[in-house]
Coordinates of C-alpha atoms in Angstrom, one line a residue:
X1335 CA 174.7 -94.9 -101.0
X1336 CA 176.2 -96.3 -97.8
X1337 CA 173.8 -94.7 -94.7
X1338 CA 177.7 -94.4 -93.1
X1339 CA 177.5 -91.3 -95.8
X1340 CA 174.9 -90.0 -94.7
X1341 CA 175.3 -90.0 -91.1
X1342 CA 178.6 -88.3 -91.6
X1343 CA 177.0 -85.6 -93.5
X1344 CA 174.1 -85.1 -91.1
X1345 CA 176.9 -84.6 -88.3
X1346 CA 178.4 -81.8 -90.5
X1347 CA 175.4 -80.2 -90.9
X1348 CA 174.5 -80.1 -87.0
X1349 CA 178.4 -78.7 -86.1
X1350 CA 177.3 -75.7 -88.5
X1351 CA 175.3 -73.2 -88.3
X1352 CA 175.6 -71.5 -91.2
X1353 CA 173.2 -71.8 -94.0
X1354 CA 175.4 -71.9 -97.1
X1355 CA 177.4 -75.2 -95.2
X1356 CA 174.7 -76.8 -94.5
X1357 CA 173.2 -76.4 -98.2
X1358 CA 176.5 -77.7 -99.7
X1359 CA 177.4 -80.3 -97.6
X1360 CA 174.0 -81.3 -97.9
X1361 CA 173.9 -80.8 -102.2
X1362 CA 177.2 -82.8 -102.3
X1363 CA 175.3 -86.1 -101.0
X1364 CA 172.1 -85.6 -102.8
X1365 CA 173.7 -85.2 -106.4
X1366 CA 174.9 -88.7 -106.8
X1367 CA 172.0 -90.2 -106.0
X1368 CA 169.4 -92.2 -108.2
X1369 CA 165.2 -90.8 -108.2
X1370 CA 164.7 -93.7 -105.0
X1371 CA 167.9 -92.8 -103.1
X1372 CA 166.9 -89.7 -103.3
X1373 CA 163.7 -89.8 -102.1
X1374 CA 165.0 -92.2 -99.3
X1375 CA 167.7 -90.4 -98.1
X1376 CA 165.2 -87.2 -97.9
X1377 CA 162.9 -88.9 -95.5
X1378 CA 166.3 -90.6 -93.1
X1379 CA 167.6 -86.5 -93.3
X1380 CA 164.1 -84.8 -92.5
X1381 CA 163.1 -88.0 -89.5
X1382 CA 160.3 -88.6 -91.7
X1383 CA 160.2 -91.5 -93.5
X1384 CA 158.5 -92.1 -96.3
X1385 CA 156.4 -94.4 -95.2
X1386 CA 154.8 -92.3 -93.2
X1387 CA 154.0 -93.8 -89.0
X1388 CA 155.5 -97.3 -88.9
X1389 CA 154.6 -97.8 -85.0
X1390 CA 158.4 -98.0 -83.8
X1391 CA 158.6 -95.7 -80.4
X1392 CA 161.2 -95.1 -77.3
X1393 CA 160.0 -98.4 -75.5
X1394 CA 161.0 -100.3 -78.6
X1395 CA 164.5 -98.5 -78.9
X1396 CA 165.6 -98.7 -75.6
X1397 CA 165.5 -102.0 -75.4
X1398 CA 167.7 -103.0 -77.6
X1399 CA 171.1 -104.2 -76.7
X1400 CA 173.1 -104.6 -79.8
X1401 CA 176.9 -104.9 -80.7
X1402 CA 177.4 -102.2 -83.0
X1403 CA 179.8 -103.5 -85.9
X1404 CA 183.1 -102.5 -86.7
X1405 CA 182.6 -101.0 -90.7
X1406 CA 179.8 -99.9 -92.2
X1407 CA 178.0 -102.0 -94.8
X1408 CA 174.6 -100.8 -94.7
X1409 CA 173.1 -98.7 -97.4
X1410 CA 170.4 -96.1 -97.5
X1411 CA 168.4 -99.2 -99.3
X1412 CA 169.0 -101.4 -96.8
X1413 CA 167.4 -98.9 -94.1
X1414 CA 164.3 -98.4 -96.3
X1415 CA 163.8 -102.3 -97.1
X1416 CA 163.9 -102.4 -93.2
X1417 CA 161.6 -99.5 -92.5
X1418 CA 159.3 -101.5 -95.4
X1419 CA 159.7 -104.5 -93.1
X1420 CA 158.7 -103.0 -89.2
X1421 CA 155.3 -101.2 -90.5
X1422 CA 154.2 -104.5 -92.4
X1423 CA 154.7 -106.5 -88.9
X1424 CA 151.6 -106.4 -87.2
X1425 CA 149.5 -108.5 -85.6
X1426 CA 149.9 -110.9 -82.7
X1427 CA 153.1 -111.6 -81.7
X1428 CA 154.1 -108.2 -84.1
X1429 CA 156.4 -106.3 -80.7
X1430 CA 158.4 -109.7 -80.2
X1431 CA 159.4 -110.3 -84.4
X1432 CA 160.2 -106.3 -84.6
X1433 CA 162.2 -106.8 -81.9
X1434 CA 164.1 -109.2 -83.9
X1435 CA 164.3 -106.8 -87.1
X1436 CA 166.0 -103.9 -84.9
X1437 CA 168.1 -106.1 -83.2
X1438 CA 169.0 -107.6 -86.8
X1439 CA 169.4 -103.6 -88.0
X1440 CA 171.2 -102.6 -85.2
X1441 CA 173.9 -105.6 -85.2
X1442 CA 174.9 -104.4 -88.7
X1443 CA 174.9 -100.9 -87.7
X1444 CA 177.9 -98.9 -86.4
X1445 CA 178.0 -97.1 -83.1
X1446 CA 177.0 -93.7 -85.4
X1447 CA 174.8 -95.6 -87.2
X1448 CA 173.4 -97.4 -84.6
X1449 CA 172.9 -93.6 -82.6
X1450 CA 171.7 -92.0 -85.9
X1451 CA 169.0 -95.1 -86.0
X1452 CA 167.7 -94.4 -82.6
X1453 CA 167.5 -90.7 -82.6
X1454 CA 165.2 -91.1 -86.5
X1455 CA 162.8 -93.8 -85.1
X1456 CA 162.0 -91.7 -81.8
X1457 CA 162.0 -88.1 -83.7
X1458 CA 165.3 -87.1 -82.6
X1459 CA 166.6 -85.7 -86.0
X1460 CA 167.3 -82.5 -85.2
X1461 CA 170.5 -81.2 -86.9
X1462 CA 169.5 -78.8 -88.8
X1463 CA 168.5 -79.8 -91.9
X1464 CA 164.9 -77.9 -92.3
X1465 CA 162.7 -78.2 -95.5
X1466 CA 164.0 -74.9 -96.9
X1467 CA 167.8 -75.6 -96.4
X1468 CA 166.9 -79.5 -98.1
X1469 CA 164.9 -78.3 -101.5
X1470 CA 168.2 -75.4 -101.3
X1471 CA 170.4 -78.4 -101.3
X1472 CA 168.6 -80.2 -103.9
X1473 CA 168.5 -77.2 -106.1
X1474 CA 172.6 -76.5 -105.7
X1475 CA 172.8 -80.5 -106.7
X1476 CA 171.2 -80.1 -109.9
X1477 CA 171.7 -76.8 -111.0
X1478 CA 168.0 -75.6 -110.8
X1479 CA 166.7 -72.6 -108.8
X1480 CA 165.7 -73.0 -105.5
X1481 CA 162.8 -71.1 -106.3
X1482 CA 161.0 -74.0 -109.1
X1483 CA 162.1 -76.8 -106.0
X1484 CA 159.8 -75.3 -103.4
X1485 CA 156.6 -73.8 -105.4
X1486 CA 156.7 -77.3 -106.8
X1487 CA 157.1 -79.1 -103.0
X1488 CA 154.1 -77.0 -102.0
X1489 CA 152.0 -77.3 -105.1
X1490 CA 152.8 -80.9 -105.1
X1491 CA 152.4 -81.0 -101.2
X1492 CA 155.6 -82.9 -100.3
X1493 CA 159.3 -81.9 -101.3
X1494 CA 160.4 -85.7 -101.7
X1495 CA 158.0 -86.0 -105.0
X1496 CA 159.4 -82.3 -106.1
X1497 CA 163.6 -83.8 -106.2
X1498 CA 162.3 -86.9 -107.6
X1499 CA 161.2 -84.9 -110.4
X1500 CA 163.5 -83.1 -110.9
X1501 CA 166.6 -86.1 -110.3
X1502 CA 164.4 -87.9 -113.5
X1503 CA 163.8 -84.8 -116.0
X1504 CA 165.8 -81.7 -114.2
X1505 CA 163.6 -78.3 -115.0
X1506 CA 161.2 -79.7 -117.1
X1507 CA 160.2 -82.4 -114.2
X1508 CA 160.3 -79.5 -112.0
X1509 CA 157.6 -77.4 -114.5
X1510 CA 155.8 -80.2 -114.5
X1511 CA 155.0 -79.8 -110.9
X1512 CA 151.8 -77.8 -111.2
X1513 CA 148.6 -77.6 -108.9
X1514 CA 146.8 -81.4 -109.6
X1515 CA 143.1 -80.9 -108.1
X1516 CA 142.8 -84.2 -105.9
X1517 CA 146.1 -83.6 -104.7
X1518 CA 146.9 -81.4 -101.7
X1519 CA 148.4 -78.1 -101.2
X1520 CA 150.6 -77.2 -99.1
X1521 CA 148.4 -74.2 -97.7
X1522 CA 149.3 -70.0 -97.7
X1523 CA 149.9 -68.8 -93.5
X1524 CA 149.8 -65.4 -92.0
X1525 CA 152.2 -63.2 -90.5
X1526 CA 150.3 -61.4 -86.9
X1527 CA 149.6 -58.1 -86.5
X1528 CA 148.8 -56.0 -83.3
X1529 CA 146.0 -54.5 -84.5
X1530 CA 143.9 -53.4 -87.8
X1531 CA 145.6 -50.6 -88.3
X1532 CA 149.2 -51.8 -88.5
X1533 CA 147.8 -54.1 -90.6
X1534 CA 146.7 -52.3 -93.0
X1535 CA 149.6 -50.0 -93.2
X1536 CA 151.2 -53.4 -93.9
X1537 CA 148.9 -54.4 -96.7
X1538 CA 147.2 -51.9 -98.6
X1539 CA 143.7 -52.1 -99.3
X1540 CA 142.5 -55.3 -98.0
X1541 CA 139.9 -58.1 -97.8
X1542 CA 139.1 -57.7 -94.1
X1543 CA 137.2 -61.2 -93.0
X1544 CA 136.3 -63.2 -90.0
X1545 CA 138.8 -65.1 -88.3
X1546 CA 137.4 -68.0 -87.1
X1547 CA 138.6 -71.1 -84.6
X1548 CA 137.8 -74.0 -86.6
X1549 CA 139.9 -76.3 -88.2
X1550 CA 141.5 -75.6 -91.9
X1551 CA 140.4 -77.1 -95.0
X1552 CA 141.7 -77.7 -98.2
X1553 CA 138.6 -78.6 -100.8
X1554 CA 139.0 -80.9 -103.8
X1555 CA 136.6 -81.1 -106.1
X1556 CA 137.1 -83.1 -109.9
X1557 CA 133.5 -84.4 -111.8
X1558 CA 131.9 -85.7 -108.3
X1559 CA 135.2 -86.9 -107.0
X1560 CA 135.6 -84.8 -103.8
X1561 CA 138.4 -85.0 -101.6
X1562 CA 138.7 -82.5 -98.1
X1563 CA 142.5 -82.1 -96.7
X1564 CA 143.7 -80.5 -92.9
X1565 CA 146.1 -78.3 -93.0
X1566 CA 148.6 -80.9 -92.8
X1567 CA 147.2 -82.1 -95.9
X1568 CA 145.9 -85.8 -94.0
X1569 CA 142.6 -86.8 -96.0
X1570 CA 139.5 -86.8 -93.8
X1571 CA 136.9 -87.3 -96.3
X1572 CA 135.1 -89.9 -95.0
X1573 CA 134.7 -88.0 -92.0
X1574 CA 132.5 -85.5 -93.8
X1575 CA 129.6 -86.6 -95.9
X1576 CA 127.5 -83.6 -95.6
X1577 CA 130.5 -81.5 -96.6
X1578 CA 131.1 -83.6 -99.4
X1579 CA 127.3 -83.1 -100.5
X1580 CA 127.6 -79.8 -100.3
X1581 CA 131.3 -79.2 -102.4
X1582 CA 129.4 -81.7 -105.0
X1583 CA 126.8 -79.3 -105.6
X1584 CA 128.2 -76.4 -106.4
X1585 CA 128.5 -75.0 -109.9
X1586 CA 131.8 -76.3 -111.0
X1587 CA 133.5 -79.4 -113.3
X1588 CA 136.4 -79.3 -111.0
X1589 CA 137.7 -77.0 -107.9
X1590 CA 140.4 -76.5 -105.3
X1591 CA 138.6 -74.3 -102.7
X1592 CA 141.1 -73.0 -99.0
X1593 CA 138.9 -72.1 -95.7
X1594 CA 138.0 -73.6 -92.4
X1595 CA 135.3 -75.8 -91.1
X1596 CA 133.1 -75.1 -87.6
X1597 CA 131.1 -76.6 -85.7
X1598 CA 127.9 -73.9 -84.8
X1599 CA 125.1 -74.3 -82.1
X1600 CA 121.7 -74.3 -81.9
X1601 CA 122.1 -70.1 -81.2
X1602 CA 124.0 -69.9 -84.4
X1603 CA 127.1 -68.9 -82.5
X1604 CA 130.5 -71.3 -82.6
X1605 CA 131.4 -73.5 -80.6
X1606 CA 134.7 -74.6 -79.0
X1607 CA 137.2 -75.9 -80.8
X1608 CA 137.8 -78.8 -79.1
X1609 CA 133.8 -79.4 -80.4
X1610 CA 134.7 -78.7 -84.1
X1611 CA 137.6 -81.7 -83.9
X1612 CA 135.9 -84.3 -81.8
X1613 CA 133.9 -84.3 -84.9
X1614 CA 137.0 -85.3 -86.7
X1615 CA 137.7 -88.5 -85.1
X1616 CA 133.9 -89.8 -84.8
X1617 CA 134.3 -93.4 -85.5
X1618 CA 130.7 -92.7 -86.9
X1619 CA 130.3 -89.6 -89.3
X1620 CA 128.4 -86.9 -88.4
X1621 CA 129.5 -83.4 -89.3
X1622 CA 126.0 -82.1 -89.8
X1623 CA 127.2 -79.6 -87.7
X1624 CA 130.2 -78.3 -89.7
X1625 CA 129.0 -75.5 -91.4
X1626 CA 132.2 -74.6 -94.2
X1627 CA 133.6 -71.2 -94.0
X1628 CA 135.6 -70.6 -97.7
X1629 CA 138.3 -67.5 -98.6
X1630 CA 140.3 -68.4 -101.1
X1631 CA 139.9 -70.2 -104.6
X1632 CA 143.1 -72.1 -106.2
X1633 CA 141.5 -73.6 -109.5
X1634 CA 138.3 -73.6 -110.9
X1635 CA 137.5 -75.7 -114.5
X1636 CA 141.1 -76.2 -115.6
X1637 CA 142.9 -72.7 -114.7
X1638 CA 144.8 -72.4 -111.7
X1639 CA 144.6 -69.6 -109.6
X1640 CA 147.6 -69.0 -107.7
X1641 CA 149.3 -66.3 -109.4
X1642 CA 146.3 -63.9 -109.3
X1643 CA 145.8 -61.1 -107.3
X1644 CA 143.5 -61.8 -104.4
X1645 CA 140.7 -59.6 -105.7
X1646 CA 140.6 -62.0 -109.1
X1647 CA 140.0 -64.3 -106.7
X1648 CA 137.6 -63.6 -104.7
X1649 CA 135.4 -62.5 -107.4
X1650 CA 136.0 -66.1 -108.6
X1651 CA 135.3 -67.1 -104.9
X1652 CA 131.8 -65.2 -104.8
X1653 CA 130.5 -66.8 -108.3
X1654 CA 131.3 -70.6 -107.5
X1655 CA 131.1 -70.5 -103.6
X1656 CA 129.2 -67.0 -102.2
X1657 CA 126.8 -69.1 -100.1
X1658 CA 129.6 -70.4 -98.4
X1659 CA 132.0 -67.3 -98.1
X1660 CA 133.8 -66.1 -95.1
X1661 CA 132.3 -63.0 -94.1
X1662 CA 134.4 -60.4 -95.0
X1663 CA 134.9 -56.4 -96.3
X1664 CA 136.7 -54.5 -98.5
X1665 CA 138.9 -51.4 -97.3
X1666 CA 141.6 -49.5 -96.5
X1667 CA 139.8 -47.7 -93.8
X1668 CA 141.0 -48.5 -90.3
X1669 CA 137.8 -47.4 -88.9
X1670 CA 136.1 -49.5 -91.5
X1671 CA 138.2 -52.4 -90.3
X1672 CA 138.1 -52.1 -86.5
X1673 CA 133.7 -52.3 -86.7
X1674 CA 134.9 -55.6 -88.7
X1675 CA 136.7 -57.0 -86.1
X1676 CA 134.0 -55.8 -83.5
X1677 CA 131.8 -57.7 -85.6
X1678 CA 133.6 -61.0 -85.8
X1679 CA 134.3 -60.8 -81.5
X1680 CA 130.7 -60.0 -81.1
X1681 CA 130.2 -63.3 -82.8
X1682 CA 132.2 -65.1 -81.2
X1683 CA 135.1 -65.7 -83.1
X1684 CA 138.5 -64.7 -82.1
X1685 CA 139.4 -61.6 -84.3
X1686 CA 140.3 -60.8 -88.0
X1687 CA 142.0 -61.9 -91.2
X1688 CA 143.5 -58.7 -93.0
X1689 CA 144.6 -59.8 -97.0
X1690 CA 146.0 -57.6 -99.1
X1691 CA 144.2 -57.4 -102.7
X1692 CA 147.0 -57.3 -104.9
X1693 CA 148.6 -60.5 -102.9
X1694 CA 149.5 -63.9 -104.5
X1695 CA 148.4 -67.4 -102.7
X1696 CA 151.7 -68.2 -101.8
X1697 CA 151.6 -72.0 -100.7
X1698 CA 153.6 -73.2 -98.0
X1699 CA 154.6 -70.0 -96.9
X1700 CA 153.8 -67.1 -94.3
X1701 CA 152.9 -64.6 -96.3
X1702 CA 152.9 -60.7 -95.6
X1703 CA 150.2 -59.7 -97.5
X1704 CA 147.9 -61.9 -94.6
X1705 CA 147.8 -60.6 -91.1
X1706 CA 146.1 -62.0 -88.9
X1707 CA 145.0 -59.7 -85.8
X1708 CA 143.6 -61.2 -82.4
X1709 CA 143.0 -59.0 -78.9
X1710 CA 144.9 -61.8 -76.8
X1711 CA 147.9 -62.8 -77.9
X1712 CA 148.7 -66.3 -78.3
X1713 CA 151.5 -68.5 -79.7
X1714 CA 151.6 -72.3 -80.9
X1715 CA 154.6 -73.4 -78.7
X1716 CA 155.8 -77.1 -78.6
X1717 CA 155.9 -78.9 -75.2
X1718 CA 159.2 -79.8 -73.9
X1719 CA 159.0 -81.4 -70.7
X1720 CA 156.3 -81.2 -67.6
X1721 CA 156.7 -81.7 -63.9
X1722 CA 154.8 -84.7 -61.9
X1723 CA 152.0 -82.5 -59.7
X1724 CA 151.2 -82.0 -56.3
X1725 CA 148.3 -81.9 -53.5
X1726 CA 144.6 -82.8 -56.0
X1727 CA 147.2 -83.3 -59.0
X1728 CA 149.3 -85.7 -57.1
X1729 CA 150.2 -87.9 -60.2
X1730 CA 148.9 -86.2 -62.7
X1731 CA 151.9 -84.1 -65.3
X1732 CA 150.6 -81.0 -65.0
X1733 CA 153.4 -77.8 -64.9
X1734 CA 154.2 -77.2 -68.7
X1735 CA 157.6 -76.4 -70.1
X1736 CA 157.4 -74.9 -73.0
X1737 CA 159.9 -73.8 -75.9
X1738 CA 159.7 -71.4 -78.7
X1739 CA 160.8 -72.7 -82.4
X1740 CA 164.8 -71.2 -83.8
X1741 CA 164.2 -70.7 -86.8
X1742 CA 166.8 -69.6 -89.7
X1743 CA 165.7 -66.0 -89.2
X1744 CA 167.9 -66.4 -85.9
X1745 CA 171.2 -66.7 -87.8
X1746 CA 171.5 -70.5 -86.1
X1747 CA 170.0 -72.4 -89.3
X1748 CA 168.9 -74.6 -86.6
X1749 CA 165.5 -77.0 -86.0
X1750 CA 165.9 -76.9 -82.5
X1751 CA 163.5 -75.1 -79.6
X1752 CA 164.5 -73.1 -77.1
X1753 CA 162.2 -73.2 -74.0
X1754 CA 160.4 -69.6 -72.8
X1755 CA 158.7 -70.6 -69.7
X1756 CA 156.1 -72.7 -68.2
X1757 CA 152.4 -72.8 -66.9
X1758 CA 149.9 -75.7 -65.1
X1759 CA 147.0 -72.6 -65.9
X1760 CA 144.4 -73.2 -67.9
X1761 CA 144.9 -77.1 -67.8
X1762 CA 141.1 -79.2 -66.5
X1763 CA 141.0 -82.2 -65.0
X1764 CA 140.5 -83.6 -68.3
X1765 CA 143.9 -82.2 -70.7
X1766 CA 145.4 -83.5 -67.0
X1767 CA 143.9 -87.0 -67.7
X1768 CA 145.0 -87.1 -71.7
X1769 CA 149.1 -85.3 -71.1
X1770 CA 149.2 -88.0 -67.8
X1771 CA 148.2 -90.9 -70.8
X1772 CA 149.2 -89.3 -73.9
X1773 CA 153.2 -87.7 -72.5
X1774 CA 155.0 -91.0 -71.6
X1775 CA 155.1 -92.3 -74.9
X1776 CA 157.5 -89.4 -75.6
X1777 CA 159.5 -89.4 -72.3
X1778 CA 163.0 -89.3 -73.6
X1779 CA 164.4 -88.9 -70.0
X1780 CA 163.2 -87.7 -66.4
X1781 CA 164.7 -86.2 -62.9
X1782 CA 163.7 -84.4 -59.8
X1783 CA 159.9 -84.8 -60.6
X1784 CA 160.2 -83.6 -64.8
X1785 CA 160.0 -85.3 -67.1
X1786 CA 162.2 -84.3 -70.7
X1787 CA 159.8 -84.6 -74.2
X1788 CA 160.4 -85.0 -77.5
X1789 CA 159.2 -81.8 -79.3
X1790 CA 156.1 -83.7 -80.5
X1791 CA 152.8 -81.9 -79.0
X1792 CA 152.0 -78.0 -80.0
X1793 CA 150.2 -76.4 -77.0
X1794 CA 148.3 -73.2 -78.1
X1795 CA 148.8 -70.3 -75.2
X1796 CA 147.0 -67.4 -74.2
X1797 CA 150.1 -64.4 -72.6
X1798 CA 149.8 -61.4 -71.9
X1799 CA 152.9 -60.4 -73.5
X1800 CA 157.2 -61.3 -72.5
X1801 CA 159.6 -59.8 -70.7
X1802 CA 163.7 -60.6 -70.5
X1803 CA 164.7 -63.0 -68.6
X1804 CA 168.3 -64.0 -67.3
X1805 CA 166.8 -67.7 -66.3
X1806 CA 165.8 -68.3 -70.3
X1807 CA 167.9 -69.2 -73.3
X1808 CA 166.9 -66.6 -75.2
X1809 CA 166.9 -63.9 -72.8
X1810 CA 162.9 -64.0 -73.3
X1811 CA 159.9 -64.9 -71.0
X1812 CA 156.5 -65.5 -71.1
X1813 CA 154.3 -63.6 -69.0
X1814 CA 151.2 -65.1 -67.7
X1815 CA 150.8 -68.2 -69.8
X1816 CA 147.7 -69.8 -70.0
X1817 CA 147.0 -73.5 -71.8
X1818 CA 144.0 -72.6 -73.9
X1819 CA 144.3 -76.2 -76.7
X1820 CA 145.8 -78.7 -77.8
X1821 CA 146.9 -78.2 -81.3
X1822 CA 147.2 -81.7 -82.8
X1823 CA 146.9 -80.3 -86.3
X1824 CA 149.5 -78.6 -86.4
X1825 CA 153.0 -79.3 -87.7
X1826 CA 156.5 -78.5 -85.5
X1827 CA 157.2 -76.5 -88.3
X1828 CA 154.6 -74.1 -87.8
X1829 CA 155.5 -73.6 -83.6
X1830 CA 155.7 -70.2 -83.4
X1831 CA 159.2 -68.5 -83.3
X1832 CA 161.7 -67.4 -80.2
X1833 CA 161.9 -64.0 -82.8
X1834 CA 157.8 -64.2 -82.5
X1835 CA 158.8 -64.2 -78.8
X1836 CA 160.6 -61.8 -78.7
X1837 CA 159.1 -58.9 -80.3
X1838 CA 156.3 -58.8 -77.6
X1839 CA 158.7 -57.3 -76.0
X1840 CA 158.5 -54.0 -77.6
X1841 CA 154.8 -54.4 -76.0
X1842 CA 155.9 -53.5 -72.6
X1843 CA 158.4 -52.1 -70.4
X1844 CA 161.5 -54.2 -70.0
X1845 CA 162.4 -52.9 -66.4
X1846 CA 159.5 -55.1 -65.1
X1847 CA 160.9 -57.3 -63.0
X1848 CA 161.3 -61.4 -63.1
X1849 CA 158.8 -62.0 -60.8
X1850 CA 155.9 -62.5 -63.1
X1851 CA 157.2 -64.9 -65.2
X1852 CA 154.2 -67.0 -66.4
X1853 CA 156.7 -69.8 -65.0
X1854 CA 155.2 -69.7 -61.4

């Protein structure tokens, strides 16, 4: 398939806000492709090459001075081969060799193809082709239910793998993609409730569990082989030797466990999230301070459990790994749940998770049967820009411009972001130094002391609520926002939505003036 056809389809997808039209356009593009070309096309459409990181950023792209081709000649397979060559070009002199490769590629591209390639390499492909829409397009292109495509993608951990299976073997290929031990599964996520009573009203009788401020882990074991994945399905097994040994001691031949790991101090209280994450990045692994806390089990000894209700999964979890279970209480009584919340908070943890006992494990989805309850509002937002500081912060990138994600439920079908506020609060000197070092690699433009950034950095923000705003395009602004931490463990698809911010409007009078906006 010609690369120009993909570029043209992307432009048409970006021009419509209707999900059905986006799906139809993408389905028409994908339908005639071979399995290999399907995998390549999905990477080009999503902005995530199948090769992973290729080490080409804005500085390399901005220096290209190539005359565009008058006629389209590039194939998507040609683009894929060029990406492979770029990824394999390393070592002394690699920068100049990559520059030559990029110049040759851009010289063969038409003007519109070159524009797309620039945006692709710097992570700016945002035409509204979210994974959910791509999954529906694959289903439509090959005449299979969208639910089957999404389930196969979630269980295999990769939409491209599901797409390749359906192109090769149709529905049978999808159905064969079940849970595979030692292959990461997209984790189930939680919705938010303001208190335990509201959560229980939504879930019914539930497992009320301590919510830890740790790092999500998914542990797989087959015989003596153990693999440990992050929430983004990055393999971190080599960094956690003590945890590997603990998992090998469990009385099973094969198992898949979902949970968190947390650094516990000598006083048996949790250490900071940063301390937990730092142990993952140590050159010499030492995870003896990290403890596993498991809250779910997806597979044991040849049996998949994801389609069983939670109460049955928990019984298996207790049998297999009871010594590592997260503290929890089964109840339908708000008073009992409130006591569990108080115990969690007094022990230094974030809050509680309320999980309906009849709920299934919805891999890759933000399920309604899981509800998180935290006393302080927090949102995971993307950094859209930053301002150069003044006074003692002179020379540092300081005040952050924060954005919420526009999701399909908003009616736009876009994966874009809307600005919802600014903040400089909570930024330690360490964070200021880090921002100033890391942000320049993602700068798109700079004007009047403010740098605009590609959506890349995700930050957890604590706030007092939200208020109506005429300043920001989403009509809502954060109140008293302050930085808690950066979330390098999260994806852009996990950034909180504009609707999540608007929901906070209900918790305070709308008539309060905007002068208290945390943008100050």
